[in-house]
Each structure stands twice: as structure tokens, then as C-alpha cells.
mmCIF file with all atom_site columns, N, CA and C in Angstrom:
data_model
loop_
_atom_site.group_PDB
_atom_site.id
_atom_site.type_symbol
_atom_site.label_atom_id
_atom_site.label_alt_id
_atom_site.label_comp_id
_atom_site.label_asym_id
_atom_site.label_entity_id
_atom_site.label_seq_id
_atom_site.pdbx_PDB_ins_code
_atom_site.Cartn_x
_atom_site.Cartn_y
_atom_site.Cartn_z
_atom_site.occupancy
_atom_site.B_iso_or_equiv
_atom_site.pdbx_formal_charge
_atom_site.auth_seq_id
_atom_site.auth_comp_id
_atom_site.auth_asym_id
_atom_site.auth_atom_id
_atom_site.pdbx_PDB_model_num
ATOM 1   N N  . UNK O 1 1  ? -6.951  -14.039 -0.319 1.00 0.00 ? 14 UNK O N  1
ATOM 2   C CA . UNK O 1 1  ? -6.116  -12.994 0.207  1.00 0.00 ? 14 UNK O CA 1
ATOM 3   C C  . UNK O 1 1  ? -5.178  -12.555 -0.900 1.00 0.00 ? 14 UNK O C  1
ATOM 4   N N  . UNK O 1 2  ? -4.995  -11.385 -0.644 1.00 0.00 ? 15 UNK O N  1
ATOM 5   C CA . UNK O 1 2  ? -3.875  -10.922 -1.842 1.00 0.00 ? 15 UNK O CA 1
ATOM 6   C C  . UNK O 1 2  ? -2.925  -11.516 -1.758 1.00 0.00 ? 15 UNK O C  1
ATOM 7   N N  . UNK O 1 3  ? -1.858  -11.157 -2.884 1.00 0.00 ? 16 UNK O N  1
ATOM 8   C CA . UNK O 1 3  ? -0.547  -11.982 -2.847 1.00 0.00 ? 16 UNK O CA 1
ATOM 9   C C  . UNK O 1 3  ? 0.334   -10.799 -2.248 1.00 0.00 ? 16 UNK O C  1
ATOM 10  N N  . UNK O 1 4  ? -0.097  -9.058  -2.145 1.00 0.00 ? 17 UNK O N  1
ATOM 11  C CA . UNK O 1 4  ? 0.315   -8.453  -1.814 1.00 0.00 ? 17 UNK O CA 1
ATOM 12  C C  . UNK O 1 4  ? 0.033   -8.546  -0.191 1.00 0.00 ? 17 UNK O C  1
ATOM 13  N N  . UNK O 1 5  ? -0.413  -9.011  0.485  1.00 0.00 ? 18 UNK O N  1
ATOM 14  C CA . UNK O 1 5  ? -1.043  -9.391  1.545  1.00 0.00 ? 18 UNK O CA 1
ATOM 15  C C  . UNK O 1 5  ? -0.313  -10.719 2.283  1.00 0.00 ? 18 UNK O C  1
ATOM 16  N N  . UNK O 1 6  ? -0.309  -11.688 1.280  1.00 0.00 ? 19 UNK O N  1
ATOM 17  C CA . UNK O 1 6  ? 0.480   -12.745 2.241  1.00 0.00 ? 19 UNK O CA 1
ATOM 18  C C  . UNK O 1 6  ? 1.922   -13.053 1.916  1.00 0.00 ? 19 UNK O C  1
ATOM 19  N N  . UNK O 1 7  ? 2.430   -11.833 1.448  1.00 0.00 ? 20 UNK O N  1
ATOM 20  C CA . UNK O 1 7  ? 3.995   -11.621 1.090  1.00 0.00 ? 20 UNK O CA 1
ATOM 21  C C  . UNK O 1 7  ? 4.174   -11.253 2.308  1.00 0.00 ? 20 UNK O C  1
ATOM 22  N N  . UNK O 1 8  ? 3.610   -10.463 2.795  1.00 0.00 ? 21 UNK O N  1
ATOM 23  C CA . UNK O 1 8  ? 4.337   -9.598  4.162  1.00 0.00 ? 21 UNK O CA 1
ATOM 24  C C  . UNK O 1 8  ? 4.117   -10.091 5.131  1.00 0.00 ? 21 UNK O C  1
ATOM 25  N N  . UNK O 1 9  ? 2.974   -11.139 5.288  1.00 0.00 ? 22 UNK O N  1
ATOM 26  C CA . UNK O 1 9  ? 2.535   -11.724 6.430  1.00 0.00 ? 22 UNK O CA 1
ATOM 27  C C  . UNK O 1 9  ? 2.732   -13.203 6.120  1.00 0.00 ? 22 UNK O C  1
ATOM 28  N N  . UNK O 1 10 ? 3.672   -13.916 7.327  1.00 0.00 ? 23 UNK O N  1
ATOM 29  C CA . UNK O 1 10 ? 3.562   -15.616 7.309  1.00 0.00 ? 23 UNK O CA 1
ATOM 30  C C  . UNK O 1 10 ? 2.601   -16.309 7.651  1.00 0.00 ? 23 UNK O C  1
ATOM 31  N N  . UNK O 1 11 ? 2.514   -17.340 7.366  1.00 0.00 ? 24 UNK O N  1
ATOM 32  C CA . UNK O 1 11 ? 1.245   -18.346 7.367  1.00 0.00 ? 24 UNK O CA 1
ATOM 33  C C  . UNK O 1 11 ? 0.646   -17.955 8.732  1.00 0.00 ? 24 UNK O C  1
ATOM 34  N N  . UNK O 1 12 ? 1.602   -18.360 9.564  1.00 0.00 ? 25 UNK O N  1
ATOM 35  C CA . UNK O 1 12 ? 1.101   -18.241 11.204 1.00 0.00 ? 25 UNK O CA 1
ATOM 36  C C  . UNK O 1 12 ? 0.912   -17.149 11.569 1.00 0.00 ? 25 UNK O C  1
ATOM 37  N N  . UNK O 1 13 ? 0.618   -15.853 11.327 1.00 0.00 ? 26 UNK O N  1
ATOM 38  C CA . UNK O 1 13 ? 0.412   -14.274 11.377 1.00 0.00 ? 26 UNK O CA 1
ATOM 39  C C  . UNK O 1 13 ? -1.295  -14.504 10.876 1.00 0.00 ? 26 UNK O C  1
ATOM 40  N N  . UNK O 1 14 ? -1.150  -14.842 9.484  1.00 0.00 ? 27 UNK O N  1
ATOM 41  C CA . UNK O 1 14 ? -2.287  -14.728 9.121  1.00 0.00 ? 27 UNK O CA 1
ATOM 42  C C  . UNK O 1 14 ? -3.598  -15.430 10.065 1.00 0.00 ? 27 UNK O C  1
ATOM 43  N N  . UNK O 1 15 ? -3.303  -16.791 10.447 1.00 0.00 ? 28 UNK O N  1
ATOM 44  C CA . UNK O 1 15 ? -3.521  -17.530 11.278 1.00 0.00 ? 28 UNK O CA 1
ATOM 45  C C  . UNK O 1 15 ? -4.385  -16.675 12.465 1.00 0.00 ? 28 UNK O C  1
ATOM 46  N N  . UNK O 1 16 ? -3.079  -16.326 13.232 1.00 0.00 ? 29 UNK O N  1
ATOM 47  C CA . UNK O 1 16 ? -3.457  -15.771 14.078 1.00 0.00 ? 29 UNK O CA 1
ATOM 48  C C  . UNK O 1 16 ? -4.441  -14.575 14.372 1.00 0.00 ? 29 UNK O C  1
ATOM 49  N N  . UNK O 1 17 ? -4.592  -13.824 13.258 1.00 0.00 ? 30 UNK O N  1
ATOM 50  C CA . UNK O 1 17 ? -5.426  -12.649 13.205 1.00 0.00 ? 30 UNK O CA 1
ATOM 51  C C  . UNK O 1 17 ? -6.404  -13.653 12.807 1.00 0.00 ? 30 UNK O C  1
ATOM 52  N N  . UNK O 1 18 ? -6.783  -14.824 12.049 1.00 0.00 ? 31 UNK O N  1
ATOM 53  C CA . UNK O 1 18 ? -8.222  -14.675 11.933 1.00 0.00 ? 31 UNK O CA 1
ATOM 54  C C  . UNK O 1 18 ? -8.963  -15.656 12.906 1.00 0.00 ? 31 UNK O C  1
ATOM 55  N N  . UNK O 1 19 ? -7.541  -16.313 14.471 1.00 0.00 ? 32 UNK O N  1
ATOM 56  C CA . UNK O 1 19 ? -8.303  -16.471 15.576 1.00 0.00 ? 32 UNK O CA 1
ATOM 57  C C  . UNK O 1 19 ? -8.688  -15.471 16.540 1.00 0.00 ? 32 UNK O C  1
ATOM 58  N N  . UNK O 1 20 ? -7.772  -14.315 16.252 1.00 0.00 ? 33 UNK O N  1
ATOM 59  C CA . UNK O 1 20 ? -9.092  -13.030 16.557 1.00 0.00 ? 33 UNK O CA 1
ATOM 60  C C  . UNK O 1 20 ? -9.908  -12.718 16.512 1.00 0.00 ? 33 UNK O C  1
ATOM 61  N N  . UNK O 1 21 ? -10.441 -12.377 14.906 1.00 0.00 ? 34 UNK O N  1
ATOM 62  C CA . UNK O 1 21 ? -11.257 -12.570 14.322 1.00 0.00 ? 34 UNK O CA 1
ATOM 63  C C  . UNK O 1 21 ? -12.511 -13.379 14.929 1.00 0.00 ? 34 UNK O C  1
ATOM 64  N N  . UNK O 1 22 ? -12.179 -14.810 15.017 1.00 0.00 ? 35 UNK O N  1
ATOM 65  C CA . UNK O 1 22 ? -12.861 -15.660 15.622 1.00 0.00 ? 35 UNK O CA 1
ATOM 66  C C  . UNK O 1 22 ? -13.712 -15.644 17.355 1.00 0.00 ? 35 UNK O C  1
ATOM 67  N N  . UNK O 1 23 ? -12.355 -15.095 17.750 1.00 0.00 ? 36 UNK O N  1
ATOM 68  C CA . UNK O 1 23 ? -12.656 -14.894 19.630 1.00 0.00 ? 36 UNK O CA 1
ATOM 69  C C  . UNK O 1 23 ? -13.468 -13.664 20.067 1.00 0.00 ? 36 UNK O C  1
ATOM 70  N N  . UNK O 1 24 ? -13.165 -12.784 18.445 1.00 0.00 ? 37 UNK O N  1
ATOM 71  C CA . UNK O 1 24 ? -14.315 -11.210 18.831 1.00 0.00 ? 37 UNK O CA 1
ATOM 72  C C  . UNK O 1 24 ? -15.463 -11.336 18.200 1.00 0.00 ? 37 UNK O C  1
ATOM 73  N N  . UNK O 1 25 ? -16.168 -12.793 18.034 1.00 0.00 ? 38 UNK O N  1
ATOM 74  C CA . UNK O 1 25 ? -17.219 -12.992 17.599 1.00 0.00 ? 38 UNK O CA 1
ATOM 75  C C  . UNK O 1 25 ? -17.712 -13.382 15.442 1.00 0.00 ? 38 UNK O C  1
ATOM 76  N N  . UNK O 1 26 ? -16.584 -12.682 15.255 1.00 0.00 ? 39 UNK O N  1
ATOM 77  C CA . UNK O 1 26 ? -16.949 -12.484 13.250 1.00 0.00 ? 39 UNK O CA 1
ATOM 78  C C  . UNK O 1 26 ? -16.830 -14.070 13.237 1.00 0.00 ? 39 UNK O C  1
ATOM 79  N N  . UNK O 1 27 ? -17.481 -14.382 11.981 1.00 0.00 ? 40 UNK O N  1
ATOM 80  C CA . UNK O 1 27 ? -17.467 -15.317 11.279 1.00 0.00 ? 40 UNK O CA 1
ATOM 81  C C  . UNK O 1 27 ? -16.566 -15.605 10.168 1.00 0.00 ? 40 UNK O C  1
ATOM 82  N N  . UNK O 1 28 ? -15.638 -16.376 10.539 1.00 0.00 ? 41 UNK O N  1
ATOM 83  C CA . UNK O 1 28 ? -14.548 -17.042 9.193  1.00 0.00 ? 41 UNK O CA 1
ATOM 84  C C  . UNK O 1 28 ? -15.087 -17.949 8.345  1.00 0.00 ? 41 UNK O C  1
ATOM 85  N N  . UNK O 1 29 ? -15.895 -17.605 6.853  1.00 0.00 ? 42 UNK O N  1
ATOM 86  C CA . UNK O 1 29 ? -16.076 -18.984 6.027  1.00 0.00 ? 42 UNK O CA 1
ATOM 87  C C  . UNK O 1 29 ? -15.316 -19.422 5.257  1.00 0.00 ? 42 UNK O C  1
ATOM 88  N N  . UNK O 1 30 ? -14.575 -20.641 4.877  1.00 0.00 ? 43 UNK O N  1
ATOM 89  C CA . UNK O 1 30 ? -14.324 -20.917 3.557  1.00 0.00 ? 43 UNK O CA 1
ATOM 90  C C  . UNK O 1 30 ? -14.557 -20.849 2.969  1.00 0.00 ? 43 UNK O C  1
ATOM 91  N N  . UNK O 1 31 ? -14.572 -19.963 1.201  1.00 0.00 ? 44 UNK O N  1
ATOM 92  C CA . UNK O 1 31 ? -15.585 -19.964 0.687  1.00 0.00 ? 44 UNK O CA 1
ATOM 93  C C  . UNK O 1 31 ? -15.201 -20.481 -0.731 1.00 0.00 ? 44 UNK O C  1
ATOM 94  N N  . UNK O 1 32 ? -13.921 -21.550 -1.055 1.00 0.00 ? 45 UNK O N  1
ATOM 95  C CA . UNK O 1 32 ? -13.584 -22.151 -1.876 1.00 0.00 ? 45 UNK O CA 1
ATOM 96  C C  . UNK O 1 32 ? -11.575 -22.305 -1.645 1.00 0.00 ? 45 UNK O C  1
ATOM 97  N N  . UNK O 1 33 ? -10.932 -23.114 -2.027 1.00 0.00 ? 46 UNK O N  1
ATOM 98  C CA . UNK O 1 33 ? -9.758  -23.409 -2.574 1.00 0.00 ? 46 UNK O CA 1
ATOM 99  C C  . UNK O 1 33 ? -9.291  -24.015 -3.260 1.00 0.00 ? 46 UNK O C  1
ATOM 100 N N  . UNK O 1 34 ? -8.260  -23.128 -4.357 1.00 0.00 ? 47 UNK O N  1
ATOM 101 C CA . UNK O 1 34 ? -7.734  -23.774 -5.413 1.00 0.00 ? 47 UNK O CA 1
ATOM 102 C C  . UNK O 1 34 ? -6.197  -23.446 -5.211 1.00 0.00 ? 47 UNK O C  1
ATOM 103 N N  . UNK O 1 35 ? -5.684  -25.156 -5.340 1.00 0.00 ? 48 UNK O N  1
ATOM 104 C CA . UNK O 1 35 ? -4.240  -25.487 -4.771 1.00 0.00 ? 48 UNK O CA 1
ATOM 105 C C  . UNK O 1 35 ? -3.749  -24.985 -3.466 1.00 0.00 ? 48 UNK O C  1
ATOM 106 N N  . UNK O 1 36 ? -3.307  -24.125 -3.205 1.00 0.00 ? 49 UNK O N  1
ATOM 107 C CA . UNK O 1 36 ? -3.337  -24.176 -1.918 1.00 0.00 ? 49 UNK O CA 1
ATOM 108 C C  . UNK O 1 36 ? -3.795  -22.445 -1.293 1.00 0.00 ? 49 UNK O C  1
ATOM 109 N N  . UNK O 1 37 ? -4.271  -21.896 -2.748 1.00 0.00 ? 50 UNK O N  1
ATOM 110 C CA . UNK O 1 37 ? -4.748  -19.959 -2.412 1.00 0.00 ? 50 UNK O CA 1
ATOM 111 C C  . UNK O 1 37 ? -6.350  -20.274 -2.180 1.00 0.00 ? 50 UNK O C  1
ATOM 112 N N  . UNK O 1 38 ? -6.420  -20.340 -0.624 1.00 0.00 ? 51 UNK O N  1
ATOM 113 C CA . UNK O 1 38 ? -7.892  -20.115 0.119  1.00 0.00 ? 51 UNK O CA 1
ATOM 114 C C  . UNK O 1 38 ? -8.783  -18.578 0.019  1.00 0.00 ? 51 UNK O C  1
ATOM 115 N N  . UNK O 1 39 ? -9.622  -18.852 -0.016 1.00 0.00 ? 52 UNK O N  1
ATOM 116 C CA . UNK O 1 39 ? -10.955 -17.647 -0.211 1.00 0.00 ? 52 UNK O CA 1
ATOM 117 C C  . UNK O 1 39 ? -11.665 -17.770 0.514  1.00 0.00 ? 52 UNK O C  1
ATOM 118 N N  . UNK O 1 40 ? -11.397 -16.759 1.575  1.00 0.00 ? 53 UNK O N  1
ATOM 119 C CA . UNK O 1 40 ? -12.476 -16.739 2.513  1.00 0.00 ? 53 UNK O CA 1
ATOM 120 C C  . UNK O 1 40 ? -12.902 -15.331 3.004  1.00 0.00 ? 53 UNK O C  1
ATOM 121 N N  . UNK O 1 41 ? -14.004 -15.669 3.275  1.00 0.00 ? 54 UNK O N  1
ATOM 122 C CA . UNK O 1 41 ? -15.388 -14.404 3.761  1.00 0.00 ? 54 UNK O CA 1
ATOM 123 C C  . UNK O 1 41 ? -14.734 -14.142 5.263  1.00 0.00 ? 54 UNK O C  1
ATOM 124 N N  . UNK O 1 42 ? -15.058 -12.722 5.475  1.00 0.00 ? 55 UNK O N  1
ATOM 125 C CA . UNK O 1 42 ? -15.310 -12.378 6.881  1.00 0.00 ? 55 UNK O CA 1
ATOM 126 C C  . UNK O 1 42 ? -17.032 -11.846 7.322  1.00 0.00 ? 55 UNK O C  1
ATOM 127 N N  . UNK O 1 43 ? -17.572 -11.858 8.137  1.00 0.00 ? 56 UNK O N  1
ATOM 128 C CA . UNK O 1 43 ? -18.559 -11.376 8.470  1.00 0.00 ? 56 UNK O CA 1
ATOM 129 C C  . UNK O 1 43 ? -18.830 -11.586 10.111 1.00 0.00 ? 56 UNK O C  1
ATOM 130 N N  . UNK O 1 44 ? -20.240 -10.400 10.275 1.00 0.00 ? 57 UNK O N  1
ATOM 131 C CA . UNK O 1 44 ? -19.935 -10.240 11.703 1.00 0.00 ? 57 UNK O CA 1
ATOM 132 C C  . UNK O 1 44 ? -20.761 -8.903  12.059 1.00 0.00 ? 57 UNK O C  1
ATOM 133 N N  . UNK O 1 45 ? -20.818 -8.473  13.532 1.00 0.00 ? 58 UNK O N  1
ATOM 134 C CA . UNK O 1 45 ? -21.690 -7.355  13.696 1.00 0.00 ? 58 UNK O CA 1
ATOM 135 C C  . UNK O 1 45 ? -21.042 -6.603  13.619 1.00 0.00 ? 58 UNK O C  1
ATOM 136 N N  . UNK O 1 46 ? -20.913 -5.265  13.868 1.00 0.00 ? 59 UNK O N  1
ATOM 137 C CA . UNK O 1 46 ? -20.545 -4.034  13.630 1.00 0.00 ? 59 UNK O CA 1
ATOM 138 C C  . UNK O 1 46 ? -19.508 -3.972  15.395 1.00 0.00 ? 59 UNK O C  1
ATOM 139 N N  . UNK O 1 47 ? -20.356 -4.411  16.594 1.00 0.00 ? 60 UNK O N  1
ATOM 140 C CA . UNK O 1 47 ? -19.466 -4.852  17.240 1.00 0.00 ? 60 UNK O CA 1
ATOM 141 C C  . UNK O 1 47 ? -18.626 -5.562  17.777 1.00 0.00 ? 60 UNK O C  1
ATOM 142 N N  . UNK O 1 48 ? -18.693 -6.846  16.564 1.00 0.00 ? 61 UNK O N  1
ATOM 143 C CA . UNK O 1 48 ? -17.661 -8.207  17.097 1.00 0.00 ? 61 UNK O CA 1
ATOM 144 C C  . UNK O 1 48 ? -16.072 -7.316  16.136 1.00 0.00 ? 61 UNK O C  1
ATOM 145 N N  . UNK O 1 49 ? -16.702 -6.591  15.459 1.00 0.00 ? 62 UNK O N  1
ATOM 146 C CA . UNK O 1 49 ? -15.792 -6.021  14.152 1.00 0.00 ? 62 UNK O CA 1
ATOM 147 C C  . UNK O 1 49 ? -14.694 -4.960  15.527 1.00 0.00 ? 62 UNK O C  1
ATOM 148 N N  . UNK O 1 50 ? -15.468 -4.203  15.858 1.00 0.00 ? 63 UNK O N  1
ATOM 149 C CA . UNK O 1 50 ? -14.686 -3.337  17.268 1.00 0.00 ? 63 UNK O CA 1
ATOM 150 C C  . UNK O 1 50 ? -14.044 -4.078  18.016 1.00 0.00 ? 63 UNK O C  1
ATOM 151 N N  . UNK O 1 51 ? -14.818 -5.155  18.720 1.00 0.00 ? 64 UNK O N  1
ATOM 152 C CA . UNK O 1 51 ? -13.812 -6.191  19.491 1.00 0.00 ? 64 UNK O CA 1
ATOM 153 C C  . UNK O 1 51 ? -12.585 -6.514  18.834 1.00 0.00 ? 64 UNK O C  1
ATOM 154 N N  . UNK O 1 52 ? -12.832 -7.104  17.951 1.00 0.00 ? 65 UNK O N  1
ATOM 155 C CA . UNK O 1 52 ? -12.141 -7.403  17.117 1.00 0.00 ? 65 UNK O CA 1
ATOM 156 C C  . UNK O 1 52 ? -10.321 -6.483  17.234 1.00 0.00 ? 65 UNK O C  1
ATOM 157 N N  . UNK O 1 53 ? -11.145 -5.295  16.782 1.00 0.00 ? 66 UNK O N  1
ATOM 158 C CA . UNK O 1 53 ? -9.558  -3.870  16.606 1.00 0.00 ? 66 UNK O CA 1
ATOM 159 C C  . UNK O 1 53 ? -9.020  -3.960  17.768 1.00 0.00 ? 66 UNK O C  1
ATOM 160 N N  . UNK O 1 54 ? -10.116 -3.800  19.123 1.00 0.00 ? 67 UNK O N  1
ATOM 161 C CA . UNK O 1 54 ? -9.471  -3.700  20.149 1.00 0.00 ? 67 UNK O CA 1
ATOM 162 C C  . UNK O 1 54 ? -8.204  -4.834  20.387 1.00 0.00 ? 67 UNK O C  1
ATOM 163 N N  . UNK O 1 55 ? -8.779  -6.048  19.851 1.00 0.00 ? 68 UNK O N  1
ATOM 164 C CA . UNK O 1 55 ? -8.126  -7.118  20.278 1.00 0.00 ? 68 UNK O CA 1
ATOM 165 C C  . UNK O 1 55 ? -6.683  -7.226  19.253 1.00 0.00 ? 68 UNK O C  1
ATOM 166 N N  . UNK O 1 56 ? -7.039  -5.831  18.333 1.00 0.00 ? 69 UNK O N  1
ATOM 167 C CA . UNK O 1 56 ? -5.489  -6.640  17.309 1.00 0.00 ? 69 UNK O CA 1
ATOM 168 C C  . UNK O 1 56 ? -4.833  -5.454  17.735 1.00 0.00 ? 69 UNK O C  1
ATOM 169 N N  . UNK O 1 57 ? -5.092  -4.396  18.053 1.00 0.00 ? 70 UNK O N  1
ATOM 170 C CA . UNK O 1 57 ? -4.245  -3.472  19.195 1.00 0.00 ? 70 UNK O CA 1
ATOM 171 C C  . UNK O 1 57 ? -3.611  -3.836  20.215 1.00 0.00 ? 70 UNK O C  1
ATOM 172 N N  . UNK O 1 58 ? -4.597  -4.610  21.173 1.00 0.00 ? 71 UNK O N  1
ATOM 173 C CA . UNK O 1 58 ? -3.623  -4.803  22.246 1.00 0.00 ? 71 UNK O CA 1
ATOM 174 C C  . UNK O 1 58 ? -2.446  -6.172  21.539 1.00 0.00 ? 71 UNK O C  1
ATOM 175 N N  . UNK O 1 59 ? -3.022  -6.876  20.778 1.00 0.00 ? 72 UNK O N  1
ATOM 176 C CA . UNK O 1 59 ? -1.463  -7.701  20.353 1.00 0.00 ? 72 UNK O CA 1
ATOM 177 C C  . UNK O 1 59 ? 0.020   -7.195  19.720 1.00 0.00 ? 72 UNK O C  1
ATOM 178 N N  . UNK O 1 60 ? -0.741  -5.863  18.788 1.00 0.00 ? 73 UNK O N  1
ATOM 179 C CA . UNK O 1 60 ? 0.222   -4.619  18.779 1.00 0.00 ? 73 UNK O CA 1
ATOM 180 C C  . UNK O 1 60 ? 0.938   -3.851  19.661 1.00 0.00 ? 73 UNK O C  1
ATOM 181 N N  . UNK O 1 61 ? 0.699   -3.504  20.784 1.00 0.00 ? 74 UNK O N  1
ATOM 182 C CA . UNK O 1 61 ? 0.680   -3.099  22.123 1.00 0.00 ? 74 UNK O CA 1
ATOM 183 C C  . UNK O 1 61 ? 2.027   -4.041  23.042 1.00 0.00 ? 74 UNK O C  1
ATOM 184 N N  . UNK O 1 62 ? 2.055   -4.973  22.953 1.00 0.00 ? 75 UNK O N  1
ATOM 185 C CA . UNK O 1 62 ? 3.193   -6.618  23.585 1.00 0.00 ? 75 UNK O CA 1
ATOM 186 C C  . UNK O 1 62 ? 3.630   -6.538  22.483 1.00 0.00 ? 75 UNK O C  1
#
């Protein structure tokens, strides 16, 4: 993740969007870490990806 990316967002933000991520079907891999800056893949269908928006809208939404 960028550093421009997890400046603005706290650990537990980030977190949380990628158990979204998770619940609208995409796939979270690890795909290496060094010290403690993780690299990871997203992937997924075209509609777990929609679920997905819907689902980070309505958390936008509350």
C-alpha cells in the first residue's frame, strides 16, 4: 500500500475495508512482507468488485 495511502488511513480503517473486500466475495492475498510494509493482491469477479462498492457506500452512508 502506498505510504500516501496509509498516512490518511489507520491500521483499523484499512482493516476494515479489506473485510469488505472479503464479505463481497474478492480475494485478499499476501503476497510478501518486509518489516512491517505488507503487499498484497486484490482479486475477484467483476461482481464481488460491485458488491464490494455497494458495501463501502453504505458504510459511508452511517
Amino acid at each position: 500500500m502506498s505510504p500516501h495511502v496509509t498516512k490518511k488511513a489507520p491500521a483499523g480503517s484499512v482493516e476494515a475495508i479489506l473485510e469488505l473486500a472479503r464479505d463481497a466475495g474478492l480475494l485478499i492475498t499476501l503476497d510478501g512482507q518486509i518489516g512491517r510494509e505488507k503487499y498484497q493482491s486484490v482479486a475477484g469477479s467483476l461482481t464481488s468488485f460491485l458488491r464490494f462498492v455497494d458495501a463501502l457506500r453504505e458504510t459511508n452512508d452511517t
